[in-house]
Coordinates of C-alpha atoms and ligand atoms in Angstrom, one line a residue:
X13 CA 42.5 26.4 190.0
X14 CA 39.5 24.2 189.8
X15 CA 35.8 25.3 189.6
X16 CA 32.6 23.3 189.7
X17 CA 29.6 24.9 188.0
X18 CA 26.1 23.5 188.5
X19 CA 23.7 23.7 185.6
X20 CA 26.8 24.1 183.5
X21 CA 25.7 22.3 180.4
X22 CA 24.0 25.4 178.8
X23 CA 23.2 29.1 179.2
X24 CA 24.8 31.2 181.9
X25 CA 26.5 28.2 183.5
X26 CA 28.2 27.2 180.2
X27 CA 29.2 30.8 179.6
X28 CA 30.8 30.9 183.0
X29 CA 32.7 27.7 182.1
X30 CA 33.9 29.2 178.9
X31 CA 35.2 32.4 180.6
X32 CA 36.9 30.5 183.4
X33 CA 38.5 28.0 181.0
X34 CA 39.8 30.9 178.9
X35 CA 41.3 32.4 182.1
X36 CA 43.2 29.2 182.8
X37 CA 40.8 27.5 185.2
X38 CA 40.1 23.8 185.2
X39 CA 36.3 23.4 185.2
X40 CA 33.9 20.6 186.0
X41 CA 30.4 20.9 184.7
X42 CA 27.5 19.4 186.7
X43 CA 24.1 19.1 185.2
X44 CA 21.2 16.7 185.2
X45 CA 21.0 16.5 181.4
X46 CA 23.6 14.0 180.3
X47 CA 23.3 14.6 176.5
X48 CA 23.9 18.3 176.9
X49 CA 26.7 17.7 179.3
X50 CA 28.5 15.4 176.8
X51 CA 28.2 17.9 174.0
X52 CA 29.2 21.0 176.0
X53 CA 32.1 19.4 177.8
X54 CA 33.6 17.9 174.6
X55 CA 33.3 21.4 172.9
X56 CA 35.1 23.0 175.9
X57 CA 37.4 20.1 176.6
X58 CA 36.5 20.0 180.3
X59 CA 35.3 17.4 182.8
X60 CA 31.7 16.8 183.7
X61 CA 29.5 14.7 185.9
X62 CA 25.8 14.0 185.6
X63 CA 24.4 15.3 188.9
X64 CA 20.9 16.4 189.8
X65 CA 21.6 18.9 192.6
X66 CA 18.5 17.9 194.5
X67 CA 19.7 14.3 194.8
X68 CA 21.6 14.0 198.1
X69 CA 23.4 10.8 197.2
X70 CA 24.5 12.0 193.8
X71 CA 25.8 15.3 195.1
X72 CA 27.7 13.7 198.0
X73 CA 29.2 11.1 195.7
X74 CA 30.5 13.7 193.3
X75 CA 32.0 15.9 196.0
X76 CA 33.7 13.0 197.6
X77 CA 35.2 12.0 194.2
X78 CA 37.2 15.2 193.8
X79 CA 40.4 16.1 195.6
X80 CA 40.7 19.9 195.1
X81 CA 38.2 22.8 194.6
X82 CA 38.8 26.5 194.6
X83 CA 35.4 27.8 193.4
X84 CA 31.8 26.6 193.5
X85 CA 29.3 28.3 191.2
X86 CA 25.7 27.5 192.2
X87 CA 24.1 28.3 188.9
X88 CA 21.5 25.6 188.4
X89 CA 18.0 27.1 188.8
X90 CA 14.5 26.6 187.5
X91 CA 11.4 28.8 187.3
X92 CA 7.7 27.7 186.9
X93 CA 5.7 30.9 186.6
X94 CA 2.2 30.6 188.2
X95 CA -0.2 32.9 189.9
X96 CA -1.2 32.2 193.5
X97 CA -4.7 31.2 192.5
X98 CA -3.5 28.7 189.8
X99 CA -0.5 27.4 191.8
X100 CA 0.5 23.8 191.5
X101 CA 2.0 22.9 194.9
X102 CA 4.4 20.2 193.5
X103 CA 5.7 22.5 190.8
X104 CA 6.6 25.2 193.3
X105 CA 8.1 22.7 195.7
X106 CA 10.4 21.7 192.9
X107 CA 11.5 25.3 192.5
X108 CA 12.4 25.5 196.1
X109 CA 14.1 22.1 196.0
X110 CA 16.4 23.1 193.1
X111 CA 17.0 26.8 193.8
X112 CA 17.4 26.7 197.6
X113 CA 18.0 23.1 198.8
X114 CA 20.1 22.2 195.8
X115 CA 22.3 25.3 196.4
X116 CA 22.5 24.4 200.1
X117 CA 23.4 20.8 199.4
X118 CA 26.2 21.6 196.9
X119 CA 27.6 24.3 199.1
X120 CA 27.7 22.2 202.3
X121 CA 29.2 19.3 200.4
X122 CA 31.9 21.6 198.9
X123 CA 33.0 23.4 202.1
X124 CA 35.8 21.1 203.2
X125 CA 37.4 21.3 199.8
X126 CA 37.0 25.1 199.7
X127 CA 38.6 25.4 203.2
X128 CA 41.7 23.6 201.8
X129 CA 42.1 26.1 199.0
X130 CA 44.1 29.3 199.7
X131 CA 41.4 31.3 197.9
X132 CA 38.1 29.3 198.2
X133 CA 34.9 31.1 197.0
X134 CA 31.3 30.5 196.2
X135 CA 29.2 32.4 193.7
X136 CA 25.4 31.9 193.9
X137 CA 23.3 32.9 190.9
X138 CA 20.3 34.9 192.1
X139 CA 18.0 37.0 189.9
X140 CA 16.7 40.6 189.5
X141 CA 13.3 39.0 190.3
X142 CA 14.5 38.7 193.9
X143 CA 13.8 42.4 194.4
X144 CA 11.3 43.4 191.7
X145 CA 8.3 41.8 193.3
X146 CA 6.7 40.9 190.0
X147 CA 3.4 39.1 189.8
X148 CA 2.9 35.5 188.6
X149 CA 6.3 34.1 189.4
X150 CA 5.2 31.4 191.8
X151 CA 8.0 30.8 194.3
X152 CA 10.9 31.7 191.9
X153 CA 11.5 35.3 193.2
X154 CA 11.1 34.1 196.8
X155 CA 13.6 31.3 196.2
X156 CA 16.1 33.8 194.9
X157 CA 15.5 36.2 197.8
X158 CA 16.4 33.2 200.0
X159 CA 19.6 32.6 197.9
X160 CA 20.5 36.3 198.6
X161 CA 19.9 36.0 202.3
X162 CA 21.9 32.7 202.4
X163 CA 24.8 34.4 200.5
X164 CA 25.2 36.9 203.2
X165 CA 24.6 34.4 206.0
X166 CA 27.2 32.0 204.6
X167 CA 29.7 34.8 204.0
X168 CA 29.6 35.3 207.8
X169 CA 29.6 31.6 208.6
X170 CA 32.3 30.2 206.4
X171 CA 34.8 33.1 206.0
X172 CA 37.6 33.2 204.8
X173 CA 35.8 31.3 202.1
X174 CA 34.2 34.2 200.1
X175 CA 30.5 34.0 199.3
X176 CA 28.9 36.4 196.8
X177 CA 26.0 36.3 194.4
X178 CA 25.3 37.6 190.9
X179 CA 21.8 38.6 190.1
X180 CA 21.1 38.6 186.4
X181 CA 18.4 40.8 184.7
X182 CA 17.0 39.8 181.3
X183 CA 19.5 37.4 179.8
X184 CA 18.8 35.4 176.6
X185 CA 19.6 31.7 177.2
X186 CA 18.2 28.4 176.0
X187 CA 16.0 28.5 179.1
X188 CA 14.5 32.0 178.3
X189 CA 14.6 32.0 174.5
X190 CA 10.8 31.7 174.2
X191 CA 10.6 35.2 175.8
X192 CA 12.5 36.8 173.0
X193 CA 10.7 35.6 169.9
X194 CA 8.9 37.7 167.2
X195 CA 10.0 41.2 168.2
X196 CA 9.7 40.6 171.9
X197 CA 13.5 41.0 172.3
X198 CA 13.5 44.5 170.9
X199 CA 10.5 45.5 173.0
X200 CA 12.1 44.2 176.2
X201 CA 15.4 45.9 175.3
X202 CA 13.6 49.2 175.4
X203 CA 12.9 48.9 179.1
X204 CA 16.6 48.3 179.8
X205 CA 18.6 51.5 180.5
X206 CA 21.6 50.1 178.5
X207 CA 19.3 49.4 175.6
X208 CA 19.7 45.7 175.1
X209 CA 18.8 42.3 176.5
X210 CA 21.8 40.7 178.2
X211 CA 23.9 37.8 177.1
X212 CA 25.2 34.9 179.2
X213 CA 28.7 36.3 178.8
X214 CA 27.6 39.6 180.6
X215 CA 27.1 37.4 183.7
X216 CA 30.1 35.2 183.2
X217 CA 32.5 38.1 183.2
X218 CA 31.3 39.2 186.6
X219 CA 31.4 35.6 188.0
X220 CA 35.0 35.4 186.8
X221 CA 35.8 38.6 188.7
X222 CA 34.1 37.2 191.8
X223 CA 36.2 34.0 191.8
X224 CA 39.4 35.8 191.0
X225 CA 42.2 37.4 193.1
X226 CA 40.8 40.8 191.8
X227 CA 37.9 40.4 194.3
X228 CA 39.9 39.1 197.2
X229 CA 38.3 41.6 199.6
X230 CA 34.8 41.2 198.3
X231 CA 32.4 38.9 200.2
X232 CA 28.7 38.9 201.2
X233 CA 27.8 41.0 198.2
X234 CA 24.9 40.7 195.6
X235 CA 26.0 42.1 192.3
X236 CA 23.1 43.0 190.0
X237 CA 24.0 42.5 186.4
X238 CA 20.9 43.8 184.7
X239 CA 21.8 46.7 182.3
X240 CA 20.4 49.1 184.9
X241 CA 16.9 47.6 184.8
X242 CA 16.6 47.4 188.6
X243 CA 18.0 50.9 189.2
X244 CA 14.6 52.6 188.7
X245 CA 12.4 53.9 185.9
X246 CA 14.4 55.4 183.0
X247 CA 13.2 58.7 181.5
X248 CA 11.2 58.2 178.3
Ligands
LIG4 N1 18.3 33.8 181.8 C1 17.9 34.8 182.6 O1 17.3 35.7 182.1 C2 18.1 34.7 184.1 C3 17.7 35.8 184.9 C4 17.9 35.8 186.2 C5 18.5 34.7 186.8 N2 18.8 33.6 186.1 C6 19.4 32.4 186.8 O2 20.5 32.0 186.1 C7 20.7 30.6 186.3 C8 20.9 30.0 184.9 O3 19.8 30.3 184.0 P1 19.8 30.0 182.5 O4 18.9 31.0 181.9 O5 21.2 29.8 182.0 O6 19.0 28.6 182.5 P2 18.9 27.4 181.5 O7 17.6 26.8 181.7 O8 19.3 27.9 180.1 O9 20.0 26.4 182.0 C9 19.9 25.8 183.2 C10 20.7 24.5 183.3 O10 20.6 24.0 184.6 C11 20.3 22.6 184.5 N3 19.5 22.2 185.7 C12 18.3 22.5 186.0 N4 17.9 21.8 187.1 C13 18.9 21.1 187.5 C14 19.2 20.2 188.6 N5 18.2 19.9 189.5 N6 20.4 19.7 188.8 C15 21.4 19.9 187.9 N7 21.2 20.7 186.8 C16 20.0 21.3 186.6 C17 19.6 22.4 183.2 O11 19.6 21.1 182.8 C18 20.3 23.4 182.3 O12 21.4 22.9 181.7 C19 19.4 30.1 187.0 O13 19.7 30.0 188.4 C20 18.4 31.2 186.8 O14 17.5 31.3 187.8 C21 18.6 33.6 184.7

């Protein structure tokens, strides 16, 4: 079984690669950062390709270079928090290009391979932000809402390829580590019903389930993996 993971060189994508590899999958990491890719792929002993998912030629070239694919994990994503009044248009355009158009480009380029698999599936990585309507996030939350809508739309369009999404809550990764410095992690953990900030492996375990035979009848679903943070307000 072969999986391609975008943004796989670090964080949640790399944890997905570790979990799938341990479960016997062959994994190819895609990322725009070549140094990180070389390091992570040699540690894992997996294949990799330097691909910026917003670059049409690069994405097409990669997907035409492979011969078999069972799962695509659209994990690469960026966030540039800005308030409406301070918004930089080019920054927010980039958020849409990576999170929505990059996901679209990879998925459309992978479809013919996934159709040839007996168990093809796609897992998109969304965010709790898609439904919390938090201030100051620029277009990040809106981009993830679009990813959730497309997850359901594509589940209808390309069945029997299964299409699901995982929406992480607060997860400590290289990309979010600044948010958890100097006591901030403990403070944030208090808001989470399960009492801790999540780890990349919390997400990877659910992604592994969603690409596996165990979820053979699951499609069009958004699974929130957030320690209960999105469920409501805990009693204090
Ligand atoms: N960490 C969290 O708390 C959290 C919460 C909700 C959702 N998410 C989502 O999970 C995903 C992974 O987040 P993370 O925290 O692991 O991020 P991260 O910043 O630690 O890692 C992201 C990886 O994606 C790569 N990448 C970025 N743009 C790319 C592009 N255009 N083409 C190819 N690769 C690209 C980066 O080089 C990096 O290796 C993202 O989609 C993010 O929105 C994360």
